[in-house]
Structure formats: structure tokens, C-alpha cells
Short mmCIF file of C-alpha atoms and ligand atoms in Angstrom, two decimals:
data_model
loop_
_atom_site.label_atom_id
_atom_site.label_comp_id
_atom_site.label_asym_id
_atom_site.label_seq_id
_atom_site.Cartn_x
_atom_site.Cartn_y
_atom_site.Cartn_z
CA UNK A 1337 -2.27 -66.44 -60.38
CA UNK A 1338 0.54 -68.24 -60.49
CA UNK A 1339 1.63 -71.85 -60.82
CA UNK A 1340 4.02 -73.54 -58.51
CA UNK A 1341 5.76 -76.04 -60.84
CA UNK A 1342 7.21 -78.47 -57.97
CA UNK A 1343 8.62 -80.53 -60.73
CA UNK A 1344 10.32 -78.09 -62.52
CA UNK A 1345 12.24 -77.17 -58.78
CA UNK A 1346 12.55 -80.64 -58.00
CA UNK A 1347 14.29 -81.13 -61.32
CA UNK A 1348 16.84 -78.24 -60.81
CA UNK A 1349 17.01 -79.84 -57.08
CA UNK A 1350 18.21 -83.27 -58.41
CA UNK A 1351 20.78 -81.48 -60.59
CA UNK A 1352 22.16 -79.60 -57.81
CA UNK A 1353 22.82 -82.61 -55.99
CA UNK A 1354 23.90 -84.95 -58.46
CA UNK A 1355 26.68 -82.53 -58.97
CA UNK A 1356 27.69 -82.56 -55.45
CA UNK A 1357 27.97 -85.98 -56.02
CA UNK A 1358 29.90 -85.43 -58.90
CA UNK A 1359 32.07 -83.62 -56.65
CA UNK A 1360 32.19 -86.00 -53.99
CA UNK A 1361 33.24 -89.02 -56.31
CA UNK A 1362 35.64 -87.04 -57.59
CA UNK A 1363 37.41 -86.35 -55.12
CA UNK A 1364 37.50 -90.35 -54.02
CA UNK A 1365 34.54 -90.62 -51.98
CA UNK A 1366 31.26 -92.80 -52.72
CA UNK A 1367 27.76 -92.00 -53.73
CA UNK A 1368 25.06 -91.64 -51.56
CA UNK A 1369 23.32 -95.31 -50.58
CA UNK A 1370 19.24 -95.44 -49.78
CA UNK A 1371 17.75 -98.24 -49.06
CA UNK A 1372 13.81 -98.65 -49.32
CA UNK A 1373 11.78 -101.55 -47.11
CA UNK A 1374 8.68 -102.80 -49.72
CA UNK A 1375 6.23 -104.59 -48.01
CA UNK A 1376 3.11 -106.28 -50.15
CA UNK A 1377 2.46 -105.24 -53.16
CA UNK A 1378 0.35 -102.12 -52.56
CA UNK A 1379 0.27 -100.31 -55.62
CA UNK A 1380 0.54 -96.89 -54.02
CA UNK A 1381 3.75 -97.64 -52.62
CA UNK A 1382 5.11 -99.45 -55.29
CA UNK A 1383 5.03 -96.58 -57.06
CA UNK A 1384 6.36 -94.38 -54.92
CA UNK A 1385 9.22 -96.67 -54.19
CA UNK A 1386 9.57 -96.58 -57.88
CA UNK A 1387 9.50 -93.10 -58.01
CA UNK A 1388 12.33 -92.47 -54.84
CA UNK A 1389 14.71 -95.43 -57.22
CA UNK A 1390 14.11 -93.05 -59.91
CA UNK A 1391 15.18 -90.13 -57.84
CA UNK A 1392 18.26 -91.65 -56.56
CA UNK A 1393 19.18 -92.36 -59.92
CA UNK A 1394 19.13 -88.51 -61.21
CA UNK A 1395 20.94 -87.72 -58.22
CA UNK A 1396 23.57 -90.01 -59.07
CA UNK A 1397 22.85 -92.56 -55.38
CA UNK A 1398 22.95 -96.23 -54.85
CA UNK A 1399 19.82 -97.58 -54.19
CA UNK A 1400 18.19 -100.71 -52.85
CA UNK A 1401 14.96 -102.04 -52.25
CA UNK A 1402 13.80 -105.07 -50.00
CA UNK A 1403 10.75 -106.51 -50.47
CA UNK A 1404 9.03 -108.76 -48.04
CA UNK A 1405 5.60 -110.37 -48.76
CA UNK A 1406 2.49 -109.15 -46.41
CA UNK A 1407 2.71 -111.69 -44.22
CA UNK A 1408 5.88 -110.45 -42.47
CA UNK A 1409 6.36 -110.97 -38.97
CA UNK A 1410 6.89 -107.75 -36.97
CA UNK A 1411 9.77 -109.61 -35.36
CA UNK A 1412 11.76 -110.65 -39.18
CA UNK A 1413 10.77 -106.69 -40.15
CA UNK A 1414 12.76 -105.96 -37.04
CA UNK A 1415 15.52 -107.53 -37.43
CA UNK A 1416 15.66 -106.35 -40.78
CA UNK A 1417 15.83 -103.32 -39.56
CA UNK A 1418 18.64 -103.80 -37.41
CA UNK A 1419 20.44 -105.36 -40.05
CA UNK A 1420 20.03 -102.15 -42.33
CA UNK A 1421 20.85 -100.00 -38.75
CA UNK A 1422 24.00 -101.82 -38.61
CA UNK A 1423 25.25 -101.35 -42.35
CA UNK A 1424 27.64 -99.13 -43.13
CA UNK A 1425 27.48 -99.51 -46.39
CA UNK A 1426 23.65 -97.74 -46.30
CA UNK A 1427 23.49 -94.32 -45.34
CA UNK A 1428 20.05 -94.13 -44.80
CA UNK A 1429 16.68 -96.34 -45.52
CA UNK A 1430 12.77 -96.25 -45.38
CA UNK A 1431 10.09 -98.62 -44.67
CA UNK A 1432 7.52 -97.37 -47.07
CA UNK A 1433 4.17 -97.09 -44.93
CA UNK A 1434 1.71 -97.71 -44.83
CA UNK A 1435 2.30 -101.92 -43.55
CA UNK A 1436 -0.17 -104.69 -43.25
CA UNK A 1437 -2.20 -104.22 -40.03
CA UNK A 1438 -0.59 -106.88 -38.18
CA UNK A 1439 2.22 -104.68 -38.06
CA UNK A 1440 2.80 -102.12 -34.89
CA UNK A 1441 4.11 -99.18 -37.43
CA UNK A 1442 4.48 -97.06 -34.69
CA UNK A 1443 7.53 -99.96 -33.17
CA UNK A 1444 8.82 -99.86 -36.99
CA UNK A 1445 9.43 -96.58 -36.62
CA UNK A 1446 11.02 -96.46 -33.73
CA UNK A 1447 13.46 -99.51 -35.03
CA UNK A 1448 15.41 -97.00 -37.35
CA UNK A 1449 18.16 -95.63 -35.97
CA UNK A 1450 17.78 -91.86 -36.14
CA UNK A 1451 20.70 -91.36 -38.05
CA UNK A 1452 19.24 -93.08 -40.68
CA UNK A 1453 16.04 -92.31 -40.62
CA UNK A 1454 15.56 -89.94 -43.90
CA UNK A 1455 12.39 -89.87 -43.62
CA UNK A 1456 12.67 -88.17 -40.34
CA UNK A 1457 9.66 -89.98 -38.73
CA UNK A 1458 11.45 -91.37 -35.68
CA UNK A 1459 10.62 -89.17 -32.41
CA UNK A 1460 14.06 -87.93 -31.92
CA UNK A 1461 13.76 -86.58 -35.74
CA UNK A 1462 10.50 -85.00 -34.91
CA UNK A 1463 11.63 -83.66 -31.56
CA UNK A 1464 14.30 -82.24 -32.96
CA UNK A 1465 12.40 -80.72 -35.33
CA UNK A 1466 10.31 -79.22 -33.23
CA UNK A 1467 13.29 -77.81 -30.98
CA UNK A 1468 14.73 -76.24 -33.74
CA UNK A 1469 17.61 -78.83 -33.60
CA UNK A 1470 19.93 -80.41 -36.70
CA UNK A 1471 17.72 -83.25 -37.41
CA UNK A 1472 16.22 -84.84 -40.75
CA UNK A 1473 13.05 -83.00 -41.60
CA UNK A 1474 10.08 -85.35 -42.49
CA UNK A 1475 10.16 -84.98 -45.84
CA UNK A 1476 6.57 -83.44 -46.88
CA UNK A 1477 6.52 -80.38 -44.72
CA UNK A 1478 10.70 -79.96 -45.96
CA UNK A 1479 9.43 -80.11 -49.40
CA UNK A 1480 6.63 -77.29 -48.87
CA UNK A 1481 8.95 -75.11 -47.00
CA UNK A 1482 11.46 -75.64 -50.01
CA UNK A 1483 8.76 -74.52 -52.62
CA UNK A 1484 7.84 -71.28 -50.55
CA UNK A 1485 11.34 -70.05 -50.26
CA UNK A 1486 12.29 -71.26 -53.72
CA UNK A 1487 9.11 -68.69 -55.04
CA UNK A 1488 9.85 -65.63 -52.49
CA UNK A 1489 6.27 -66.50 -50.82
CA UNK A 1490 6.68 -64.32 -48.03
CA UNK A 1491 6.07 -66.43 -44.48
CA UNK A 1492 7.27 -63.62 -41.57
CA UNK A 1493 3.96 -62.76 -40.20
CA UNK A 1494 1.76 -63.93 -42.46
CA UNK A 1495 -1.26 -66.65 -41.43
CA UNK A 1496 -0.40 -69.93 -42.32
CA UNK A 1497 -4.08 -72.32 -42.03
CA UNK A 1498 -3.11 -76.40 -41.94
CA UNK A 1499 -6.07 -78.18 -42.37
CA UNK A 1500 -4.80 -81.99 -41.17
CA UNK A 1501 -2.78 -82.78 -38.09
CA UNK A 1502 -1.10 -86.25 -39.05
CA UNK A 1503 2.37 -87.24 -38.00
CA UNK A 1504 3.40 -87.11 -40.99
CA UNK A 1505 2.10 -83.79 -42.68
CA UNK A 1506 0.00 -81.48 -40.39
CA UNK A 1507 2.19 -82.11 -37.53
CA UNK A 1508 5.72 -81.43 -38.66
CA UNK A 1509 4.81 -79.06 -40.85
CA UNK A 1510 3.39 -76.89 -38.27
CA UNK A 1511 6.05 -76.93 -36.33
CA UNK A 1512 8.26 -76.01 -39.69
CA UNK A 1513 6.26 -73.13 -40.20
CA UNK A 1514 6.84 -71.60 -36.79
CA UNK A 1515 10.48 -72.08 -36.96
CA UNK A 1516 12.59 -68.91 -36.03
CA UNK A 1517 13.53 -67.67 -39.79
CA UNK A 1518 10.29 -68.95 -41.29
CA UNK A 1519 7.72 -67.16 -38.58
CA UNK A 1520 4.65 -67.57 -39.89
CA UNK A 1521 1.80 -67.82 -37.26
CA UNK A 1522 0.02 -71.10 -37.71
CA UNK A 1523 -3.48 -72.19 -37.48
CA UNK A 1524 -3.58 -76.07 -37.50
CA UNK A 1525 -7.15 -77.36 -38.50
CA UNK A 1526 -9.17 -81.31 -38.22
CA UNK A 1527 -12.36 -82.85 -38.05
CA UNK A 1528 -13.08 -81.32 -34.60
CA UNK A 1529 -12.66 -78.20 -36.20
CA UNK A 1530 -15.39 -75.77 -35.64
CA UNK A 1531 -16.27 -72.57 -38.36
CA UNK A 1532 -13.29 -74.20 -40.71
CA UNK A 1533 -14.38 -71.62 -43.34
CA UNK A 1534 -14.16 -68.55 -41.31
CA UNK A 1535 -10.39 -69.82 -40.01
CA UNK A 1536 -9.35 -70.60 -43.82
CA UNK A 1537 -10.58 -67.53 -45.07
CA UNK A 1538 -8.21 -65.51 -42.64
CA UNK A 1539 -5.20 -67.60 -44.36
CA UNK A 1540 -2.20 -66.07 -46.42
CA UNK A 1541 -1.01 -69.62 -46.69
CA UNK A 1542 -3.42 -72.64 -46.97
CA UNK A 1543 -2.03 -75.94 -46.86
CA UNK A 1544 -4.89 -78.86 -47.62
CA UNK A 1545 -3.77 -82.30 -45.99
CA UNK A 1546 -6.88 -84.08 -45.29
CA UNK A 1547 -7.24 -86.44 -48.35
CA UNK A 1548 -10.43 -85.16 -49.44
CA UNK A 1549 -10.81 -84.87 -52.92
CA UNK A 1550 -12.48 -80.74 -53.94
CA UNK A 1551 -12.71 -80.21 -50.17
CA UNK A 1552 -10.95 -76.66 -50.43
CA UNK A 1553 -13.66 -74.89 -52.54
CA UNK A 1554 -13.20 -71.16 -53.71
CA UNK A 1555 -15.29 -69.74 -50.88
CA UNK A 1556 -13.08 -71.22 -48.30
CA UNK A 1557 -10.10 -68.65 -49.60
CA UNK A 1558 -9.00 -65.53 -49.04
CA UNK A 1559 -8.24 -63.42 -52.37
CA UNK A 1560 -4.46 -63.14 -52.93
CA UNK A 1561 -3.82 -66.64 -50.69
CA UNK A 1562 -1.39 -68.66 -51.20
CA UNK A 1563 -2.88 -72.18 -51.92
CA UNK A 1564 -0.61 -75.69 -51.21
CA UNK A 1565 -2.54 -79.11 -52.01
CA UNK A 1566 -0.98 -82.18 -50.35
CA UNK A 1567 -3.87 -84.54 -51.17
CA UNK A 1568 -3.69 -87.09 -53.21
CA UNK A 1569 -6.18 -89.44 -53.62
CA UNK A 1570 -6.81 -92.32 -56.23
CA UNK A 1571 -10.14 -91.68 -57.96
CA UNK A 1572 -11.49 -94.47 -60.59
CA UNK A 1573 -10.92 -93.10 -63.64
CA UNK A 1574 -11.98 -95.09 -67.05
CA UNK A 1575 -10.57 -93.00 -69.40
CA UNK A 1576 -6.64 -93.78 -67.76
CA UNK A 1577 -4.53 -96.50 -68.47
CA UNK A 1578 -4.03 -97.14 -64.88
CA UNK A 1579 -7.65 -96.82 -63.96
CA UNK A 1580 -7.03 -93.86 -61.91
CA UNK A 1581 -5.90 -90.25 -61.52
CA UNK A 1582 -4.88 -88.43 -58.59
CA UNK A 1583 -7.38 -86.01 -57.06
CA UNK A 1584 -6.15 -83.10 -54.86
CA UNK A 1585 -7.88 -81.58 -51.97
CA UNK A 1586 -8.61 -78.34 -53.58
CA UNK A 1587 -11.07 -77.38 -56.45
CA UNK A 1588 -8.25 -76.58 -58.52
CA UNK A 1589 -10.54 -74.94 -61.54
CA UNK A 1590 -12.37 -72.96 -58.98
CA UNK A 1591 -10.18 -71.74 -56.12
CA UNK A 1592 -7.25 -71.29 -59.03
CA UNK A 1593 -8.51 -67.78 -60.36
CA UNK A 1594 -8.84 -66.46 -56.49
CA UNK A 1595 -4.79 -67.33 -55.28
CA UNK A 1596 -1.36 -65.84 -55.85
CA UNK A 1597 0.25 -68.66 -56.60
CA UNK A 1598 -1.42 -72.37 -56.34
CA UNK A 1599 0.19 -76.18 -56.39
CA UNK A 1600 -1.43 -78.79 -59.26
CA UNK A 1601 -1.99 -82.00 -58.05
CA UNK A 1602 -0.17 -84.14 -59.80
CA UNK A 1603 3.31 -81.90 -60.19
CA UNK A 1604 3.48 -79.27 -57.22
CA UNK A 1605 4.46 -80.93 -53.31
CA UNK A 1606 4.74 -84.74 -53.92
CA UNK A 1607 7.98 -84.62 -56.24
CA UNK A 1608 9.19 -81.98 -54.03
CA UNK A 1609 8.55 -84.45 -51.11
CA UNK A 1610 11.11 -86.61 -53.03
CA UNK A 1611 13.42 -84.30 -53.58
CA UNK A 1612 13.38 -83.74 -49.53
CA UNK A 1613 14.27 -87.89 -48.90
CA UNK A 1614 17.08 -86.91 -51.54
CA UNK A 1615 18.72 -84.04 -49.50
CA UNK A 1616 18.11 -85.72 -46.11
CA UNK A 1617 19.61 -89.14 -47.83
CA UNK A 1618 23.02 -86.49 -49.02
CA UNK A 1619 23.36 -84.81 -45.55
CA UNK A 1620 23.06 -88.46 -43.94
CA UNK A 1621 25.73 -89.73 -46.35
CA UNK A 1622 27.96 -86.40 -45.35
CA UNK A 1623 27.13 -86.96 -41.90
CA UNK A 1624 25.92 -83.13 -41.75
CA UNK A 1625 23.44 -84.01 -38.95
CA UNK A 1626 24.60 -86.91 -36.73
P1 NAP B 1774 -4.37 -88.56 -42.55
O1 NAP B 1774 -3.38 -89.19 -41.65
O2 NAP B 1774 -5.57 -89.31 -43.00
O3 NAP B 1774 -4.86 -87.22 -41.84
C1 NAP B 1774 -5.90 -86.46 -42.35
C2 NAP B 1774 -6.12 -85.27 -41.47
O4 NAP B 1774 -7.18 -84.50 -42.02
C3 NAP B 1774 -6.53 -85.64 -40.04
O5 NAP B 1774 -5.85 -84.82 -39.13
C4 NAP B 1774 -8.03 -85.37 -40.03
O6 NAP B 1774 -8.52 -84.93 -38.79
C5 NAP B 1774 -8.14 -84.21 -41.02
N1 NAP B 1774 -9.48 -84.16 -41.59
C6 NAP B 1774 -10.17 -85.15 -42.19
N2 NAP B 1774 -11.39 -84.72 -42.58
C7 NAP B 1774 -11.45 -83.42 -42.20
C8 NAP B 1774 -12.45 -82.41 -42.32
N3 NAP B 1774 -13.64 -82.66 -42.88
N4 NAP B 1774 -12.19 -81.18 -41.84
C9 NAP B 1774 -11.00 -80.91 -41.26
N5 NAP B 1774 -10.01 -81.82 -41.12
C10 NAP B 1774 -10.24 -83.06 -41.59
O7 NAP B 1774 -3.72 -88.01 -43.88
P2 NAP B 1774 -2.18 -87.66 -44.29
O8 NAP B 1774 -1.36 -88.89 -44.21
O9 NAP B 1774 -1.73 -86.42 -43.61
O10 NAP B 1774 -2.43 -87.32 -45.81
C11 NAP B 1774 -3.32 -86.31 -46.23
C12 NAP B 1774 -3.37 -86.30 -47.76
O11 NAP B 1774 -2.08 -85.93 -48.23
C13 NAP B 1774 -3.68 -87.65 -48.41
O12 NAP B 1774 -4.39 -87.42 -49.62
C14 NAP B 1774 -2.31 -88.21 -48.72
O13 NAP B 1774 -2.33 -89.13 -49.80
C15 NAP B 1774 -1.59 -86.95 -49.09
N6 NAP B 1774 -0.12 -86.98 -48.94
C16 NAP B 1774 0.60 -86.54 -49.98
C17 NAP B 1774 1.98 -86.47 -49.88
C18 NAP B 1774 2.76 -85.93 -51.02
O14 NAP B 1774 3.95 -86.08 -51.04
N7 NAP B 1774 2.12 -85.29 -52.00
C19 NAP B 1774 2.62 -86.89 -48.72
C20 NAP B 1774 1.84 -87.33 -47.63
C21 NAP B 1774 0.46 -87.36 -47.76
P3 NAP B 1774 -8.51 -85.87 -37.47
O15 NAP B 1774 -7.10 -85.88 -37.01
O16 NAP B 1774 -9.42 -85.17 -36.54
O17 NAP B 1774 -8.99 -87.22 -37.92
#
């Protein structure tokens, strides 16, 4: 078995890219600007707005973040939006989801201008995507497709079993994995599901998105498979400093000994899902895709 160290390729990642910044500033032009919409105080997304500041900084990008408090109109989020659509001094920008429930995310999203949007949620990113088209990837399924290739994990062929079909992970990632060049043939699995076992057992590639702490136990996998875990999920913990640790969807200790090559949770896909806002945030700045 093998582990796939997502921070360790994140970090060489970063480095690549801060060099091409290096490059680029060099040669007069301007680093990279990202700009990050906070709104509340939801400790979640503070840290991973903390964590994409971070990110810009070892890549050598600007970066700003707006806060707004949680009782934000929809319309003053909008036009926020606008303002950062308009600004050509900002390459690209989030809004860190999830927002307060008073808050049509799905009109948020739609607000970016898909140029900008590195997060690649907006439907003409995701259409794209699915065409095969230039487009920013979303950045999860980018960031898993990254840490196959980057390990020689052969795809051509080979089963690929999604279990999760959000917007954001199961969906796009899917439709990554059928791509022309990555050819896997892809099972996506939910909570209609029927005989989820038997289907996950058939898998050369699992991918766990569901957010279900252990769910992925060792009987669920085929011997060989290669095993992704997405999840991550905030379980009380006493013994931490923050009260918490993240949990992955797979039973790491047992389904471990049975794989190729497996992702930890904390350390395998969420810093490569950084690394993914990073490169979309570069080729917006380059204007590579639009
Ligand atoms: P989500 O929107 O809640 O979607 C969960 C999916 O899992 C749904 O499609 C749901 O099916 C399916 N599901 C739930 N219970 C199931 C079951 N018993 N059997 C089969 N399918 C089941 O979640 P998400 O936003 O995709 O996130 C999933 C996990 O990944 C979470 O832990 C999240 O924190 C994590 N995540 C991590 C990163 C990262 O960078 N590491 C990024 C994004 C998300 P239905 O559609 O039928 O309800």
C-alpha cells in the first residue's frame, strides 16, 4: 500500500507556480490577485479562507478577503459581486459557501462572471467542463485528477466508483473522469443507490464524497483499489486544542492494508483542492482560458 501524500504534491505545486510568478514579475508583469467573499464567521470557512490566503502567499499572489456579517442582504452580496466582476485589478474571486440560508447560493453563483470564477462553479464553467471545453475546473475533482496523474494511477479503462453526486464533487468529477485522455468508465453512486457494496467492490478507483465519517469499510473494496477520501467531517474531539479532528469517509486503519495506494484525511485531496483554486487563479491572471 501506498500513501498519497497530497501535501507533499501540493507543496512542489505551489513552488512550481510561484516561480512562474517569479518569471512573470520579472519580466514587468504583476502577480496573480484572488479575492475571497467571507460571510459570518463559520469556523469551517474561516479556515479555509485562511488556508487559500496562505496558499496565495507561497505562490507569491495578492490576496484579499471581504467579510460581510450574516445578515447580508442577497441584494448588497450582489452588488458586491459586480463590483469584484468589474475590477480589473482582481483576476479572479470566491464566495466561500456555504452562506446563511437567507441567501439564494445558487443566484450567487451565477453573479460571478465566468471568467473569474476560479472556483469553476458557475454553469458555463461546469458546462464547459463537461464538453470538454477550456474552462476553470471546480477545484476538488481538478485536484483528484492532479494526484492520479502525478502517481501514474492508471485511469484508461479502469472502473472508477463515485459514491456522492453534489455539484461540487460527485458531479464534476464524474464528468473529469470520463474526459477523452483520462477514460475511465464511471460509476456515480447516492442514497438511492441500491447493492452499493457489490458496485464498490467492482472499483479500480473509489472516490468517497458523502461526508460520512468510516462509511467506506474494508469489505466495500476491491483488493489492489485505488482508494480517494474527500470527506471531511468535524468530529468532537477532547483531546484537540480545537475541539475537533477531521474524520474521512473511509476506515482508514481497515480498508488501508487492502488498496494500492490510499489518501489520509487530513493531508491527501483537500490541500490539493487548494492547489487547484491556485492554478485556475494563474491561468485566469494569464488569461489562458477566457
Ligand atoms: P453533499 O453535498 O452533502 O453530498 C453528499 C452526497 O453523498 C450526496 O450525493 C448524497 O446522496 C450522497 N450520500 C449520502 N449518504 C449516502 C449513502 N448512505 N450512500 C450513498 N450515497 C450517500 O456533500 P459534498 O459537498 O459533496 O461533500 C462530501 C464530503 O466531502 C464532505 O465531508 C465535505 O466536507 C467533503 N469535501 C471535502 C473537500 C476537500 O477539499 N477535501 C471538498 C469538498 C467537500 P443524495 O444526492 O442522494 O443525497
Amino acid at each position: 500500500m501506498q500513501l498519497i501524500d497530497g501535501k507533499a504534491t501540493s507543496a512542489e505545486i505551489k513552488a512550481d507556480i510561484a516561480a512562474r510568478v517569479a518569471r512573470i514579475i520579472a519580466e514587468g508583469g504583476r502577480a496573480p490577485h484572488l479575492a475571497a467573499i467571507l460571510v459570518g464567521h463559520d469556523g469551517g470557512s474561516e479556515t479555509y479562507v485562511a488556508n487559500k490566503v496562505k496558499a496565495c502567499e507561497a505562490c507569491g499572489f495578492r490576496s484579499t478577503v471581504i467579510r460581510r456579517e450574516a445578515d447580508v442582504t442577497q441584494a448588497e452580496l450582489l452588488s458586491l459581486i459586480d463590483t469584484l466582476n468589474a475590477d480589473t485589478d482582481v483576476d479572479g474571486f470566491i464566495v466561500q459557501l456555504p452562506l446563511p440560508a437567507h441567501i439564494d447560493e445558487q443566484a450567487v453563483i451565477e453573479a460571478v462572471r465566468p471568467d473569474k470564477d476560479v472556483d469553476g462553479f458557475h454553469p458555463v464553467n461546469v458546462g464547459r467542463q463537461a464538453l470538454g471545453l477550456p474552462c476553470f475546473h471546480s477545484a476538488t475533482p481538478a485536484g483528484i485528477v492532479e494526484l492520479l496523474r502525478h502517481y501514474d494511477i492508471p485511469t484508461r479503462g479502469r472502473s472508477c466508483v463515485i459514491i456522492g453526486r453534489s455539484n461540487i464533487v460527485g458531479k464534476p468529477l464524474a464528468a473529469l473522469m470520463m474526459q477523452r485522455g483520462v477514460d475511465a468508465t464511471v460509476t456515480v453512486c447516492h442514497s438511492a443507490t441500491e447493492g452499493l457494496a457489490d458496485i464498490t467492490r467492482r472499483a479500480d478507483i473509489l472516490v468517497a464524497a458523502l461526508g460520512r465519517p468510516g462509511f467506506v469499510t474494508a469489505d466495500m473494496v476491491k483488493p489492489g483499489a485505488t482508494v480517494i477520501d474527500v470527506g471531511t467531517t468535524r468530529v468532537p474531539d477532547a483531546s484537540r486544542k480545537s475541539g475537533f479532528r477531521l474524520c474521512g469517509d473511509v476506515d482508514f486503519e481497515a480498508v488501508a492494508p487492502k488498496c494500492s495506494y490510499i489518501t489520509p484525511v487530513p493531508g491527501g485531496v483537500g490541500p490539493m483542492t487548494i492547489v487547484s483554486l491556485m492554478q485556475n487563479t494563474l491561468r485566469a491572471a494569464l488569461h489562458e482560458v477566457y
